[in-house]
Amino acid sequence: MSRPSERDRGPERPPGEDRTLEALGLAGVPREEPLLYPGAWPRESGLLDGDRLLPLAGAVHDDGGGRVPVLAIGSNASPGQLRHKMAEFGIGSPVPMVRSRVTGLGIGVSAHVSRMGYVSASPVAAPGAVRELFVLWLDAEQLAVVDASEGVPVAGGNFDRAWLPAPDVRVEPGDGSVLPGAYAYVNRHGVLHDGTGTGAPRRYPGEQRPLIAGLLHGSARLRALFGTTPDEFCARARADRRLCDRGTRLFLEEERVTASGLERYVGGGPDDPFAGARPPSAGPTGPTP
């Protein structure tokens, strides 16, 4: 399996510079505190190495099958959350996180209630839209961990991993190159629409509290299940599979759900990049979303 080279690790940090996630304000874990979702994102590219986010020197590319690019739409771009996911499986290898210019993709709202206690973000097709997102370059073990955290391997999981090819989705890492494509996690339930009657996906507002407050305000039935405040919502949803499933069905019953526009990519693209690779040796300590 590929590891970042010494060149990728960047220059030695100046004496006294604290690159720990705590010092950088990136240590929060939405899986432990749902209202933190999607968590704090870095301002620039870096190498997540245990409890530190180090400078990332030079470009990161697929090195002959050793790493694959995965777009981080929600909390996967949060170093604290990503570190937490890897630690659940005993994986401590460094993860390159590359801030990239992405064209053709938007961030919508998942049409499911996560057992982590939040309502997550999901990618949606947005032709011509341009935004800054992080690309995670994952090796076989790391990809298996993130797949598991998104429910990809199980029939009742919430996400599929799909290959989004260029030029449909254009990913520019900032080194002058354009990736041939990248993986993203597409919600199996669809996404919430914006309520305008056009069927357009609702935009993720960037913070969990206003999102949940708006959802509760718009549905008496949702309030009956989850309470009247975001804090109550998170407390009731957390790790309660039946209640989360009921909330997910309610989105459908109240006709709040639309397609992400990315469903056609599920099951297509290149073959499994790590077919036959060993899965993580340890199971997670908490529920999958």
Short mmCIF file of C-alpha atoms in Angstrom, two decimals:
data_model
loop_
_atom_site.label_atom_id
_atom_site.label_comp_id
_atom_site.label_asym_id
_atom_site.label_seq_id
_atom_site.Cartn_x
_atom_site.Cartn_y
_atom_site.Cartn_z
CA MET A 1 0.00 0.00 0.00
CA SER A 2 1.18 3.48 -0.81
CA ARG A 3 2.29 5.93 1.86
CA PRO A 4 2.95 9.66 1.43
CA SER A 5 6.60 10.30 0.74
CA GLU A 6 8.83 12.51 2.81
CA ARG A 7 8.38 15.13 0.09
CA ASP A 8 4.59 14.99 0.61
CA ARG A 9 5.03 15.62 4.31
CA GLY A 10 6.22 19.14 3.64
CA PRO A 11 8.89 21.20 5.32
CA GLU A 12 9.78 20.88 8.96
CA ARG A 13 7.46 23.03 11.02
CA PRO A 14 9.02 26.09 12.60
CA PRO A 15 10.02 25.77 16.23
CA GLY A 16 7.02 26.40 18.47
CA GLU A 17 4.41 25.99 15.71
CA ASP A 18 1.64 23.75 17.00
CA ARG A 19 0.08 21.73 14.18
CA THR A 20 -2.21 19.63 16.37
CA LEU A 21 -5.88 19.58 15.41
CA GLU A 22 -6.73 21.10 18.78
CA ALA A 23 -4.43 24.07 18.22
CA LEU A 24 -5.74 24.55 14.66
CA GLY A 25 -9.38 24.46 15.76
CA LEU A 26 -10.02 21.28 13.78
CA ALA A 27 -10.42 18.69 16.54
CA GLY A 28 -14.23 18.67 16.82
CA VAL A 29 -15.96 15.37 16.05
CA PRO A 30 -19.56 15.60 14.80
CA ARG A 31 -20.03 11.91 15.51
CA GLU A 32 -19.68 12.79 19.19
CA GLU A 33 -21.33 16.23 19.03
CA PRO A 34 -23.92 16.18 16.21
CA LEU A 35 -24.57 19.92 16.11
CA LEU A 36 -20.93 20.42 15.10
CA TYR A 37 -21.70 18.79 11.73
CA PRO A 38 -20.11 19.07 9.18
CA GLY A 39 -17.19 19.99 11.43
CA ALA A 40 -14.42 22.52 10.87
CA TRP A 41 -12.65 22.32 7.50
CA PRO A 42 -9.02 23.35 6.99
CA ARG A 43 -8.23 26.52 5.10
CA GLU A 44 -5.68 24.84 2.88
CA SER A 45 -4.37 21.47 1.77
CA GLY A 46 -2.63 19.33 4.36
CA LEU A 47 -1.55 15.87 5.44
CA LEU A 48 -3.63 14.44 8.27
CA ASP A 49 -1.09 12.50 10.29
CA GLY A 50 -2.56 11.26 13.54
CA ASP A 51 -3.39 14.25 15.71
CA ARG A 52 -1.66 16.75 13.41
CA LEU A 53 -2.41 18.44 10.10
CA LEU A 54 0.94 19.01 8.42
CA PRO A 55 1.71 21.16 5.39
CA LEU A 56 1.41 19.25 2.14
CA ALA A 57 4.27 19.93 -0.23
CA GLY A 58 3.86 19.07 -3.88
CA ALA A 59 1.08 17.37 -5.79
CA VAL A 60 -0.58 14.10 -4.78
CA HIS A 61 -1.61 11.74 -7.56
CA ASP A 62 -2.64 8.16 -8.06
CA ASP A 63 0.65 6.27 -7.98
CA GLY A 64 -0.30 3.24 -10.03
CA GLY A 65 -3.25 2.08 -7.97
CA GLY A 66 -1.92 3.03 -4.53
CA ARG A 67 -4.37 5.86 -3.85
CA VAL A 68 -7.68 7.06 -5.25
CA PRO A 69 -9.33 10.52 -5.10
CA VAL A 70 -12.50 10.86 -3.03
CA LEU A 71 -14.44 14.13 -2.87
CA ALA A 72 -15.30 15.19 0.68
CA ILE A 73 -18.77 16.75 0.68
CA GLY A 74 -19.60 16.95 4.38
CA SER A 75 -17.78 15.82 7.50
CA ASN A 76 -15.19 13.80 5.58
CA ALA A 77 -13.48 17.16 5.05
CA SER A 78 -13.28 17.62 8.84
CA PRO A 79 -9.89 16.36 10.09
CA GLY A 80 -11.38 15.66 13.52
CA GLN A 81 -14.14 13.51 12.06
CA LEU A 82 -11.81 11.78 9.62
CA ARG A 83 -9.30 10.98 12.35
CA HIS A 84 -12.15 9.57 14.49
CA LYS A 85 -13.33 7.31 11.67
CA MET A 86 -9.84 5.94 11.05
CA ALA A 87 -9.21 5.40 14.75
CA GLU A 88 -12.35 3.23 15.03
CA PHE A 89 -10.64 0.72 12.76
CA GLY A 90 -7.13 1.15 14.12
CA ILE A 91 -5.89 2.90 10.97
CA GLY A 92 -3.19 5.49 11.64
CA SER A 93 -1.66 6.04 8.20
CA PRO A 94 -1.52 9.65 6.92
CA VAL A 95 -4.30 11.00 4.67
CA PRO A 96 -3.52 13.69 2.06
CA MET A 97 -6.31 16.31 1.93
CA VAL A 98 -6.08 18.48 -1.19
CA ARG A 99 -8.14 21.64 -1.50
CA SER A 100 -9.46 21.64 -5.07
CA ARG A 101 -11.61 23.67 -7.44
CA VAL A 102 -14.65 21.58 -8.39
CA THR A 103 -17.05 22.42 -11.21
CA GLY A 104 -20.39 20.69 -11.72
CA LEU A 105 -21.17 19.66 -8.15
CA GLY A 106 -23.31 21.19 -5.41
CA ILE A 107 -23.96 20.30 -1.78
CA GLY A 108 -27.50 19.22 -0.96
CA VAL A 109 -29.25 17.80 2.09
CA SER A 110 -29.50 14.04 2.58
CA ALA A 111 -33.04 12.66 2.61
CA HIS A 112 -32.30 10.56 5.66
CA VAL A 113 -31.78 11.05 9.38
CA SER A 114 -28.41 9.75 10.49
CA ARG A 115 -28.10 7.61 13.59
CA MET A 116 -25.20 9.87 14.48
CA GLY A 117 -27.87 12.45 15.34
CA TYR A 118 -27.56 14.83 12.39
CA VAL A 119 -28.88 15.34 8.86
CA SER A 120 -25.88 15.02 6.59
CA ALA A 121 -24.81 16.72 3.38
CA SER A 122 -24.97 14.93 0.02
CA PRO A 123 -23.57 15.80 -3.40
CA VAL A 124 -25.94 16.94 -6.14
CA ALA A 125 -25.44 17.61 -9.82
CA ALA A 126 -24.96 21.33 -10.43
CA PRO A 127 -23.73 21.98 -13.99
CA GLY A 128 -21.53 25.05 -14.16
CA ALA A 129 -21.42 25.58 -10.39
CA VAL A 130 -17.93 26.14 -8.99
CA ARG A 131 -16.84 25.58 -5.39
CA GLU A 132 -13.82 24.67 -3.29
CA LEU A 133 -13.88 21.13 -1.91
CA PHE A 134 -11.31 18.76 -0.47
CA VAL A 135 -10.13 15.66 -2.29
CA LEU A 136 -8.97 12.86 0.00
CA TRP A 137 -6.33 10.60 -1.52
CA LEU A 138 -7.09 7.25 0.13
CA ASP A 139 -5.24 3.95 0.10
CA ALA A 140 -7.04 0.59 0.25
CA GLU A 141 -7.46 0.45 4.04
CA GLN A 142 -8.52 4.09 4.31
CA LEU A 143 -11.06 3.75 1.51
CA ALA A 144 -12.54 0.66 3.18
CA VAL A 145 -12.94 2.64 6.41
CA VAL A 146 -14.73 5.55 4.75
CA ASP A 147 -16.88 3.16 2.71
CA ALA A 148 -17.92 1.42 5.93
CA SER A 149 -18.68 4.72 7.65
CA GLU A 150 -21.03 5.65 4.78
CA GLY A 151 -22.77 2.26 4.75
CA VAL A 152 -21.54 1.33 1.26
CA PRO A 153 -20.90 -2.39 1.95
CA VAL A 154 -24.32 -3.13 3.51
CA ALA A 155 -27.74 -3.46 1.90
CA GLY A 156 -29.32 -1.05 4.37
CA GLY A 157 -26.58 1.58 4.10
CA ASN A 158 -27.29 5.15 3.15
CA PHE A 159 -24.68 5.82 0.46
CA ASP A 160 -23.18 4.35 -2.68
CA ARG A 161 -19.67 5.26 -3.80
CA ALA A 162 -19.85 6.52 -7.39
CA TRP A 163 -17.19 7.58 -9.88
CA LEU A 164 -17.88 11.09 -11.21
CA PRO A 165 -15.98 11.44 -14.48
CA ALA A 166 -14.55 14.53 -16.10
CA PRO A 167 -15.78 16.61 -17.81
CA ASP A 168 -19.15 16.10 -16.06
CA VAL A 169 -17.43 16.98 -12.80
CA ARG A 170 -14.17 18.87 -13.23
CA VAL A 171 -11.70 18.62 -10.35
CA GLU A 172 -8.65 20.89 -10.40
CA PRO A 173 -6.20 20.28 -7.53
CA GLY A 174 -4.42 23.58 -8.08
CA ASP A 175 -1.23 22.26 -9.64
CA GLY A 176 -2.40 22.88 -13.21
CA SER A 177 -3.84 19.41 -13.66
CA VAL A 178 -7.42 18.18 -14.07
CA LEU A 179 -8.34 14.82 -12.59
CA PRO A 180 -9.97 12.26 -14.91
CA GLY A 181 -12.63 11.86 -12.25
CA ALA A 182 -13.14 11.33 -8.55
CA TYR A 183 -15.29 9.23 -6.25
CA ALA A 184 -18.14 10.69 -4.23
CA TYR A 185 -20.77 9.22 -1.91
CA VAL A 186 -24.26 9.45 -3.45
CA ASN A 187 -27.23 9.12 -1.15
CA ARG A 188 -29.42 6.09 -1.78
CA HIS A 189 -32.45 7.94 -0.40
CA GLY A 190 -32.07 10.99 -2.64
CA VAL A 191 -31.92 14.52 -1.28
CA LEU A 192 -34.41 17.04 0.06
CA HIS A 193 -35.88 19.53 -2.42
CA ASP A 194 -36.05 23.27 -1.81
CA GLY A 195 -39.84 23.49 -1.58
CA THR A 196 -40.23 25.87 -4.52
CA GLY A 197 -42.11 23.37 -6.66
CA THR A 198 -39.30 23.01 -9.19
CA GLY A 199 -37.85 19.85 -7.68
CA ALA A 200 -34.50 21.56 -7.26
CA PRO A 201 -32.36 20.17 -4.43
CA ARG A 202 -32.26 22.12 -1.20
CA ARG A 203 -28.87 23.70 -0.58
CA TYR A 204 -27.00 22.63 2.51
CA PRO A 205 -26.75 25.75 4.69
CA GLY A 206 -23.30 24.90 6.04
CA GLU A 207 -24.39 24.47 9.66
CA GLN A 208 -26.53 21.87 11.36
CA ARG A 209 -28.53 23.98 13.80
CA PRO A 210 -30.33 26.21 11.24
CA LEU A 211 -30.92 23.21 8.98
CA ILE A 212 -32.64 21.15 11.68
CA ALA A 213 -34.54 24.17 12.97
CA GLY A 214 -35.94 24.77 9.48
CA LEU A 215 -36.90 21.14 9.00
CA LEU A 216 -38.70 21.03 12.35
CA HIS A 217 -40.48 24.31 11.65
CA GLY A 218 -41.87 22.89 8.42
CA SER A 219 -43.33 19.66 9.79
CA ALA A 220 -45.54 19.03 12.82
CA ARG A 221 -45.06 15.29 12.32
CA LEU A 222 -41.28 15.68 12.44
CA ARG A 223 -41.60 17.69 15.66
CA ALA A 224 -43.76 14.94 17.15
CA LEU A 225 -40.96 12.45 16.51
CA PHE A 226 -37.87 14.49 17.31
CA GLY A 227 -38.93 17.41 19.52
CA THR A 228 -39.08 21.12 18.84
CA THR A 229 -35.41 22.15 18.98
CA PRO A 230 -32.21 21.04 17.24
CA ASP A 231 -30.84 19.85 20.58
CA GLU A 232 -33.86 17.63 21.15
CA PHE A 233 -33.65 16.35 17.57
CA CYS A 234 -30.03 15.28 17.97
CA ALA A 235 -30.57 13.73 21.39
CA ARG A 236 -33.53 11.65 20.23
CA ALA A 237 -32.02 10.60 16.89
CA ARG A 238 -28.63 9.60 18.19
CA ALA A 239 -28.18 5.83 17.82
CA ASP A 240 -31.96 5.20 17.68
CA ARG A 241 -32.25 3.19 14.46
CA ARG A 242 -36.04 2.89 14.49
CA LEU A 243 -36.62 6.58 15.08
CA CYS A 244 -34.13 7.59 12.38
CA ASP A 245 -35.75 5.18 9.94
CA ARG A 246 -39.15 6.66 10.80
CA GLY A 247 -37.85 10.17 10.15
CA THR A 248 -36.38 9.05 6.83
CA ARG A 249 -39.73 7.55 5.77
CA LEU A 250 -41.47 10.74 6.83
CA PHE A 251 -39.41 12.77 4.35
CA LEU A 252 -40.85 10.55 1.63
CA GLU A 253 -44.38 10.61 3.01
CA GLU A 254 -44.35 14.40 3.10
CA GLU A 255 -43.00 14.47 -0.47
CA ARG A 256 -39.84 16.33 0.45
CA VAL A 257 -37.49 14.12 -1.57
CA THR A 258 -35.97 14.58 -5.00
CA ALA A 259 -33.15 12.99 -7.00
CA SER A 260 -29.57 14.19 -6.62
CA GLY A 261 -28.95 13.95 -10.36
CA LEU A 262 -25.94 11.71 -9.69
CA GLU A 263 -27.76 8.39 -9.54
CA ARG A 264 -26.75 7.52 -13.09
CA TYR A 265 -23.11 7.28 -12.03
CA VAL A 266 -23.72 4.60 -9.40
CA GLY A 267 -22.35 1.27 -10.57
CA GLY A 268 -20.46 2.81 -13.48
CA GLY A 269 -16.93 4.07 -13.87
CA PRO A 270 -13.71 2.12 -13.35
CA ASP A 271 -13.53 -1.26 -11.72
CA ASP A 272 -13.08 -1.49 -7.97
CA PRO A 273 -9.60 0.03 -7.51
CA PHE A 274 -8.71 -2.28 -4.66
CA ALA A 275 -10.57 -5.47 -5.54
CA GLY A 276 -9.38 -8.27 -3.30
CA ALA A 277 -7.78 -5.94 -0.77
CA ARG A 278 -8.12 -6.87 2.88
CA PRO A 279 -10.84 -4.96 4.75
CA PRO A 280 -10.00 -3.21 8.03
CA SER A 281 -9.20 -5.78 10.69
CA ALA A 282 -11.21 -4.10 13.45
CA GLY A 283 -14.87 -3.16 13.45
CA PRO A 284 -16.22 0.27 14.32
CA THR A 285 -17.08 1.11 17.90
CA GLY A 286 -20.21 3.07 16.97
CA PRO A 287 -23.12 2.86 14.54
CA THR A 288 -22.74 3.73 10.89
CA PRO A 289 -24.76 6.74 9.67
#
